[in-house]
């Protein structure tokens, strides 16, 4: 059925709507452009998230840039790719978005696993004019820890009786199990994701186990940022690991900068807080203007 919106044809043959707003240099935003409503909006607020997160980022950038927004996370949760969500396939999908928008060169912004997706894109194309990674370090990324979390998540989805009772999770904002607040009690979370939804992230992190992020050399301007309190401890049921994004930024900031990254650490913010528009836009907009002038 035609939607009137441009569509990108993805690696598995499925299509995904994209939205284009504004004029100027193109910026791909891996966000949901449609604000949440009703119970979904209330649930997001309980997690400390802006129900209109994607729309707020679009509005903050579209005055100076041609913003191409697409809900890739929502798409893969709605149309899972359990055996094919590999770095190669993700990069191909992101290029398909750029192609559908008619963008030869473009900047890219993603947060959490969508940030590491941008890094995988950057090493596979020369079309990036700028790269912004939020909530995931470009050096010393927690690939092993996230594989443990996603394997545990998949195990619970495959055997629902093993999952604990409690608050609900797994609504597309928690695609890789990492989008919640560091203060959340993960031992009490109820598994509501399907086996296919969770297995696709196991596929992704398994494919990344041999990835050496220290060996990456990029030419385009690049920014990474995270909250200084972005530390998520997972109990034994969730793999028994701690995903310490803040620690990676603290320990390896000099190394990141030596590799050409501009680095920002947002004081006092956890994983959820650092992705909210009032915290992202004051970092993202001035940086983009410095490396990608709106009149370029």
Tab-separated table of C-alpha atoms in Angstrom:
chain	number	residue	atom	x	y	z
A	1	UNK	CA	0.000	0.000	0.000
A	2	UNK	CA	1.379	3.399	-0.964
A	3	UNK	CA	2.003	5.760	1.931
A	4	UNK	CA	3.028	8.888	0.051
A	5	UNK	CA	6.402	8.810	1.804
A	6	UNK	CA	9.707	7.810	0.204
A	7	UNK	CA	10.569	4.205	0.926
A	8	UNK	CA	13.906	2.451	1.239
A	9	UNK	CA	14.166	-1.166	0.089
A	10	UNK	CA	16.168	-3.044	2.707
A	11	UNK	CA	18.474	-6.037	2.486
A	12	UNK	CA	15.687	-8.582	3.092
A	13	UNK	CA	13.369	-7.101	0.469
A	14	UNK	CA	11.130	-5.301	2.954
A	15	UNK	CA	10.549	-1.562	2.660
A	16	UNK	CA	10.734	1.175	5.282
A	17	UNK	CA	9.184	4.641	5.197
A	18	UNK	CA	11.444	7.649	5.484
A	19	UNK	CA	10.620	11.311	6.076
A	20	UNK	CA	12.483	14.282	4.630
A	21	UNK	CA	12.353	17.712	6.288
A	22	UNK	CA	14.144	20.980	5.588
A	23	UNK	CA	16.847	22.029	3.153
A	24	UNK	CA	20.625	22.060	3.205
A	25	UNK	CA	23.259	19.368	3.654
A	26	UNK	CA	21.655	15.992	4.298
A	27	UNK	CA	21.676	14.475	7.773
A	28	UNK	CA	20.366	10.951	8.306
A	29	UNK	CA	18.666	10.586	11.694
A	30	UNK	CA	17.994	7.036	12.876
A	31	UNK	CA	14.964	8.057	14.962
A	32	UNK	CA	11.218	7.502	15.018
A	33	UNK	CA	9.711	10.658	13.482
A	34	UNK	CA	6.223	9.926	14.834
A	35	UNK	CA	5.547	10.977	18.449
A	36	UNK	CA	4.184	8.248	20.692
A	37	UNK	CA	0.628	8.585	21.951
A	38	UNK	CA	-1.491	7.326	24.824
A	39	UNK	CA	-0.231	4.448	26.937
A	40	UNK	CA	2.932	4.157	24.888
A	41	UNK	CA	3.754	7.817	25.594
A	42	UNK	CA	3.129	7.326	29.299
A	43	UNK	CA	5.369	4.258	29.337
A	44	UNK	CA	8.166	6.219	27.680
A	45	UNK	CA	7.787	9.002	30.237
A	46	UNK	CA	8.153	6.424	33.025
A	47	UNK	CA	11.472	5.446	31.434
A	48	UNK	CA	12.492	9.106	31.400
A	49	UNK	CA	12.098	9.424	27.638
A	50	UNK	CA	10.530	12.118	25.468
A	51	UNK	CA	7.573	10.558	23.588
A	52	UNK	CA	8.368	12.961	20.741
A	53	UNK	CA	12.128	12.330	20.845
A	54	UNK	CA	12.573	11.846	17.113
A	55	UNK	CA	10.320	14.734	16.176
A	56	UNK	CA	12.139	17.044	18.585
A	57	UNK	CA	15.500	16.176	16.991
A	58	UNK	CA	14.058	16.699	13.520
A	59	UNK	CA	12.672	20.095	14.499
A	60	UNK	CA	15.991	21.070	16.047
A	61	UNK	CA	17.936	20.334	12.871
A	62	UNK	CA	15.588	20.916	9.944
A	63	UNK	CA	15.947	24.694	10.065
A	64	UNK	CA	19.506	24.330	8.756
A	65	UNK	CA	19.706	20.835	7.304
A	66	UNK	CA	17.854	18.431	5.061
A	67	UNK	CA	16.898	15.838	7.647
A	68	UNK	CA	16.159	12.288	6.547
A	69	UNK	CA	14.446	10.546	9.452
A	70	UNK	CA	13.718	6.826	9.602
A	71	UNK	CA	12.702	4.459	12.392
A	72	UNK	CA	15.138	1.637	11.710
A	73	UNK	CA	14.818	0.241	15.228
A	74	UNK	CA	11.039	0.250	14.989
A	75	UNK	CA	11.289	-1.467	11.619
A	76	UNK	CA	13.529	-4.314	12.758
A	77	UNK	CA	11.338	-4.840	15.824
A	78	UNK	CA	8.244	-4.969	13.611
A	79	UNK	CA	9.863	-7.006	10.830
A	80	UNK	CA	12.631	-8.972	12.593
A	81	UNK	CA	15.713	-10.138	10.700
A	82	UNK	CA	16.878	-12.959	13.007
A	83	UNK	CA	19.502	-14.432	10.719
A	84	UNK	CA	20.513	-11.438	8.637
A	85	UNK	CA	20.967	-8.385	10.899
A	86	UNK	CA	24.713	-8.303	10.332
A	87	UNK	CA	26.955	-5.227	10.103
A	88	UNK	CA	27.133	-5.633	6.318
A	89	UNK	CA	23.354	-5.774	6.029
A	90	UNK	CA	22.834	-2.818	8.368
A	91	UNK	CA	25.291	-0.692	6.394
A	92	UNK	CA	23.526	-1.675	3.161
A	93	UNK	CA	20.187	-0.672	4.685
A	94	UNK	CA	21.503	2.733	5.755
A	95	UNK	CA	22.873	3.331	2.271
A	96	UNK	CA	19.476	2.328	0.878
A	97	UNK	CA	17.921	5.057	3.026
A	98	UNK	CA	20.356	7.619	1.635
A	99	UNK	CA	19.656	6.424	-1.898
A	100	UNK	CA	15.883	6.642	-1.396
A	101	UNK	CA	16.344	10.226	-0.210
A	102	UNK	CA	18.519	11.078	-3.192
A	103	UNK	CA	21.525	11.856	-0.994
A	104	UNK	CA	24.949	11.315	-2.524
A	105	UNK	CA	26.802	12.463	0.577
A	106	UNK	CA	25.282	12.722	4.023
A	107	UNK	CA	25.952	12.993	7.729
A	108	UNK	CA	24.662	10.295	10.093
A	109	UNK	CA	23.500	10.351	13.711
A	110	UNK	CA	22.549	7.300	15.740
A	111	UNK	CA	22.367	6.431	19.422
A	112	UNK	CA	23.332	3.199	21.223
A	113	UNK	CA	23.290	0.247	18.785
A	114	UNK	CA	22.312	2.682	16.045
A	115	UNK	CA	25.543	4.543	16.829
A	116	UNK	CA	27.679	1.442	16.370
A	117	UNK	CA	25.693	0.885	13.160
A	118	UNK	CA	26.933	4.272	11.985
A	119	UNK	CA	30.515	3.225	12.659
A	120	UNK	CA	29.968	0.068	10.623
A	121	UNK	CA	28.532	2.212	7.845
A	122	UNK	CA	31.496	4.581	7.948
A	123	UNK	CA	34.042	1.831	7.307
A	124	UNK	CA	32.039	0.588	4.313
A	125	UNK	CA	31.393	3.819	2.383
A	126	UNK	CA	33.112	7.045	1.377
A	127	UNK	CA	29.792	8.926	1.244
A	128	UNK	CA	29.744	10.184	4.848
A	129	UNK	CA	30.227	13.923	5.320
A	130	UNK	CA	30.113	13.557	9.136
A	131	UNK	CA	29.436	10.859	11.742
A	132	UNK	CA	27.928	11.259	15.215
A	133	UNK	CA	27.839	8.376	17.694
A	134	UNK	CA	25.815	8.833	20.867
A	135	UNK	CA	25.758	6.411	23.781
A	136	UNK	CA	28.351	4.002	22.388
A	137	UNK	CA	32.132	4.449	22.342
A	138	UNK	CA	34.035	4.322	19.041
A	139	UNK	CA	36.986	2.787	20.927
A	140	UNK	CA	36.790	-0.113	23.398
A	141	UNK	CA	33.129	-0.747	22.702
A	142	UNK	CA	31.325	-3.272	24.947
A	143	UNK	CA	30.773	-5.832	22.213
A	144	UNK	CA	31.413	-8.892	24.400
A	145	UNK	CA	29.195	-7.564	27.189
A	146	UNK	CA	26.343	-6.790	24.809
A	147	UNK	CA	26.624	-10.265	23.294
A	148	UNK	CA	26.181	-11.726	26.782
A	149	UNK	CA	23.136	-9.510	27.401
A	150	UNK	CA	21.526	-10.261	24.053
A	151	UNK	CA	22.149	-14.002	24.371
A	152	UNK	CA	20.524	-13.993	27.792
A	153	UNK	CA	17.625	-11.919	26.456
A	154	UNK	CA	17.183	-14.335	23.565
A	155	UNK	CA	17.284	-17.294	25.926
A	156	UNK	CA	14.429	-15.833	27.970
A	157	UNK	CA	12.425	-15.000	24.856
A	158	UNK	CA	12.890	-18.550	23.564
A	159	UNK	CA	11.772	-20.015	26.921
A	160	UNK	CA	9.257	-17.510	28.337
A	161	UNK	CA	8.687	-19.543	31.494
A	162	UNK	CA	12.254	-18.669	32.531
A	163	UNK	CA	11.558	-14.923	32.467
A	164	UNK	CA	10.822	-13.120	35.755
A	165	UNK	CA	7.557	-11.388	36.503
A	166	UNK	CA	7.550	-7.633	36.976
A	167	UNK	CA	7.609	-4.448	34.940
A	168	UNK	CA	7.353	-4.720	31.180
A	169	UNK	CA	10.189	-4.001	28.821
A	170	UNK	CA	11.075	-4.643	25.228
A	171	UNK	CA	9.048	-2.098	23.323
A	172	UNK	CA	11.375	-1.170	20.517
A	173	UNK	CA	13.272	1.437	22.517
A	174	UNK	CA	15.012	-1.452	24.266
A	175	UNK	CA	15.889	-3.331	21.092
A	176	UNK	CA	19.315	-4.425	22.289
A	177	UNK	CA	18.400	-4.416	25.961
A	178	UNK	CA	20.384	-1.261	26.631
A	179	UNK	CA	18.014	1.681	26.344
A	180	UNK	CA	16.709	1.789	29.903
A	181	UNK	CA	17.963	3.902	32.783
A	182	UNK	CA	20.978	2.665	34.682
A	183	UNK	CA	18.831	2.849	37.822
A	184	UNK	CA	16.291	0.370	36.505
A	185	UNK	CA	16.052	-2.996	38.284
A	186	UNK	CA	16.728	-5.332	35.404
A	187	UNK	CA	16.244	-8.403	37.620
A	188	UNK	CA	12.510	-7.626	37.736
A	189	UNK	CA	11.896	-7.009	34.033
A	190	UNK	CA	9.327	-9.161	32.253
A	191	UNK	CA	10.302	-10.498	28.836
A	192	UNK	CA	7.833	-9.386	26.186
A	193	UNK	CA	10.101	-9.576	23.118
A	194	UNK	CA	9.791	-12.479	20.693
A	195	UNK	CA	12.435	-15.071	19.896
A	196	UNK	CA	13.018	-13.557	16.437
A	197	UNK	CA	13.204	-9.994	17.758
A	198	UNK	CA	15.917	-10.923	20.237
A	199	UNK	CA	17.820	-13.334	17.993
A	200	UNK	CA	18.532	-10.613	15.427
A	201	UNK	CA	20.616	-8.730	18.007
A	202	UNK	CA	22.490	-11.905	18.902
A	203	UNK	CA	23.247	-12.211	15.186
A	204	UNK	CA	24.521	-8.628	15.115
A	205	UNK	CA	26.759	-8.866	18.196
A	206	UNK	CA	28.089	-12.305	17.211
A	207	UNK	CA	29.195	-10.792	13.897
A	208	UNK	CA	30.963	-7.979	15.787
A	209	UNK	CA	33.038	-10.175	18.105
A	210	UNK	CA	36.074	-10.029	15.827
A	211	UNK	CA	35.728	-6.296	15.180
A	212	UNK	CA	38.774	-4.224	16.179
A	213	UNK	CA	37.489	-0.691	16.675
A	214	UNK	CA	41.007	0.546	17.425
A	215	UNK	CA	42.039	-0.311	13.883
A	216	UNK	CA	39.382	1.948	12.335
A	217	UNK	CA	40.671	4.951	10.427
A	218	UNK	CA	38.136	7.453	9.124
A	219	UNK	CA	38.456	10.639	7.096
A	220	UNK	CA	35.143	12.380	7.799
A	221	UNK	CA	34.574	14.669	10.817
A	222	UNK	CA	33.262	12.643	13.738
A	223	UNK	CA	31.784	13.241	17.161
A	224	UNK	CA	31.023	10.848	19.981
A	225	UNK	CA	29.229	11.574	23.235
A	226	UNK	CA	27.791	9.799	26.259
A	227	UNK	CA	26.529	10.526	29.744
A	228	UNK	CA	28.992	10.413	32.616
A	229	UNK	CA	26.599	8.087	34.486
A	230	UNK	CA	25.987	5.697	31.584
A	231	UNK	CA	26.649	2.448	33.442
A	232	UNK	CA	24.140	-0.423	33.344
A	233	UNK	CA	24.715	-3.452	35.606
A	234	UNK	CA	22.807	-6.531	34.486
A	235	UNK	CA	22.048	-9.353	36.917
A	236	UNK	CA	22.865	-12.998	36.288
A	237	UNK	CA	19.570	-13.540	34.493
A	238	UNK	CA	20.646	-10.912	31.937
A	239	UNK	CA	24.177	-12.183	31.444
A	240	UNK	CA	25.787	-11.011	34.679
A	241	UNK	CA	27.761	-8.199	33.037
A	242	UNK	CA	28.070	-4.451	33.404
A	243	UNK	CA	27.839	-2.315	30.270
A	244	UNK	CA	30.041	0.618	31.226
A	245	UNK	CA	29.761	3.195	28.460
A	246	UNK	CA	30.847	6.044	30.747
A	247	UNK	CA	33.921	4.120	31.840
A	248	UNK	CA	35.002	3.559	28.254
A	249	UNK	CA	34.775	7.288	27.579
A	250	UNK	CA	36.678	8.128	30.775
A	251	UNK	CA	39.457	5.596	30.210
A	252	UNK	CA	39.916	6.028	26.467
A	253	UNK	CA	39.064	9.664	25.782
A	254	UNK	CA	42.641	10.598	24.886
A	255	UNK	CA	42.869	7.636	22.534
A	256	UNK	CA	39.584	8.588	20.861
A	257	UNK	CA	40.805	12.130	20.373
A	258	UNK	CA	44.131	10.910	18.979
A	259	UNK	CA	42.126	9.002	16.357
A	260	UNK	CA	40.351	12.189	15.302
A	261	UNK	CA	37.160	12.017	17.360
A	262	UNK	CA	35.618	15.041	19.013
A	263	UNK	CA	34.469	13.776	22.416
A	264	UNK	CA	31.746	15.114	24.711
A	265	UNK	CA	30.763	13.702	28.105
A	266	UNK	CA	27.417	14.913	29.457
A	267	UNK	CA	27.726	15.389	33.190
A	268	UNK	CA	25.439	13.350	35.406
A	269	UNK	CA	23.394	11.755	32.626
A	270	UNK	CA	22.699	8.052	32.244
A	271	UNK	CA	21.998	6.170	29.010
A	272	UNK	CA	18.428	7.401	28.756
A	273	UNK	CA	19.146	10.967	29.814
A	274	UNK	CA	21.965	11.471	27.309
A	275	UNK	CA	19.683	10.620	24.375
A	276	UNK	CA	16.983	13.195	25.181
A	277	UNK	CA	16.710	16.162	22.763
A	278	UNK	CA	17.403	18.924	25.343
A	279	UNK	CA	20.750	17.238	26.008
A	280	UNK	CA	21.572	16.090	22.465
A	281	UNK	CA	20.772	19.226	20.461
A	282	UNK	CA	23.142	21.600	22.344
A	283	UNK	CA	25.961	19.206	21.458
A	284	UNK	CA	24.857	18.107	17.995
A	285	UNK	CA	23.775	21.388	16.404
A	286	UNK	CA	26.897	23.512	17.093
A	287	UNK	CA	29.166	20.644	16.121
A	288	UNK	CA	27.364	20.047	12.831
A	289	UNK	CA	27.497	23.754	12.057
A	290	UNK	CA	31.248	23.719	12.635
A	291	UNK	CA	31.963	20.791	10.313
A	292	UNK	CA	29.012	20.971	7.914
A	293	UNK	CA	27.928	24.585	7.439
A	294	UNK	CA	24.276	24.917	6.461
A	295	UNK	CA	25.210	26.931	3.375
A	296	UNK	CA	27.794	24.384	2.204
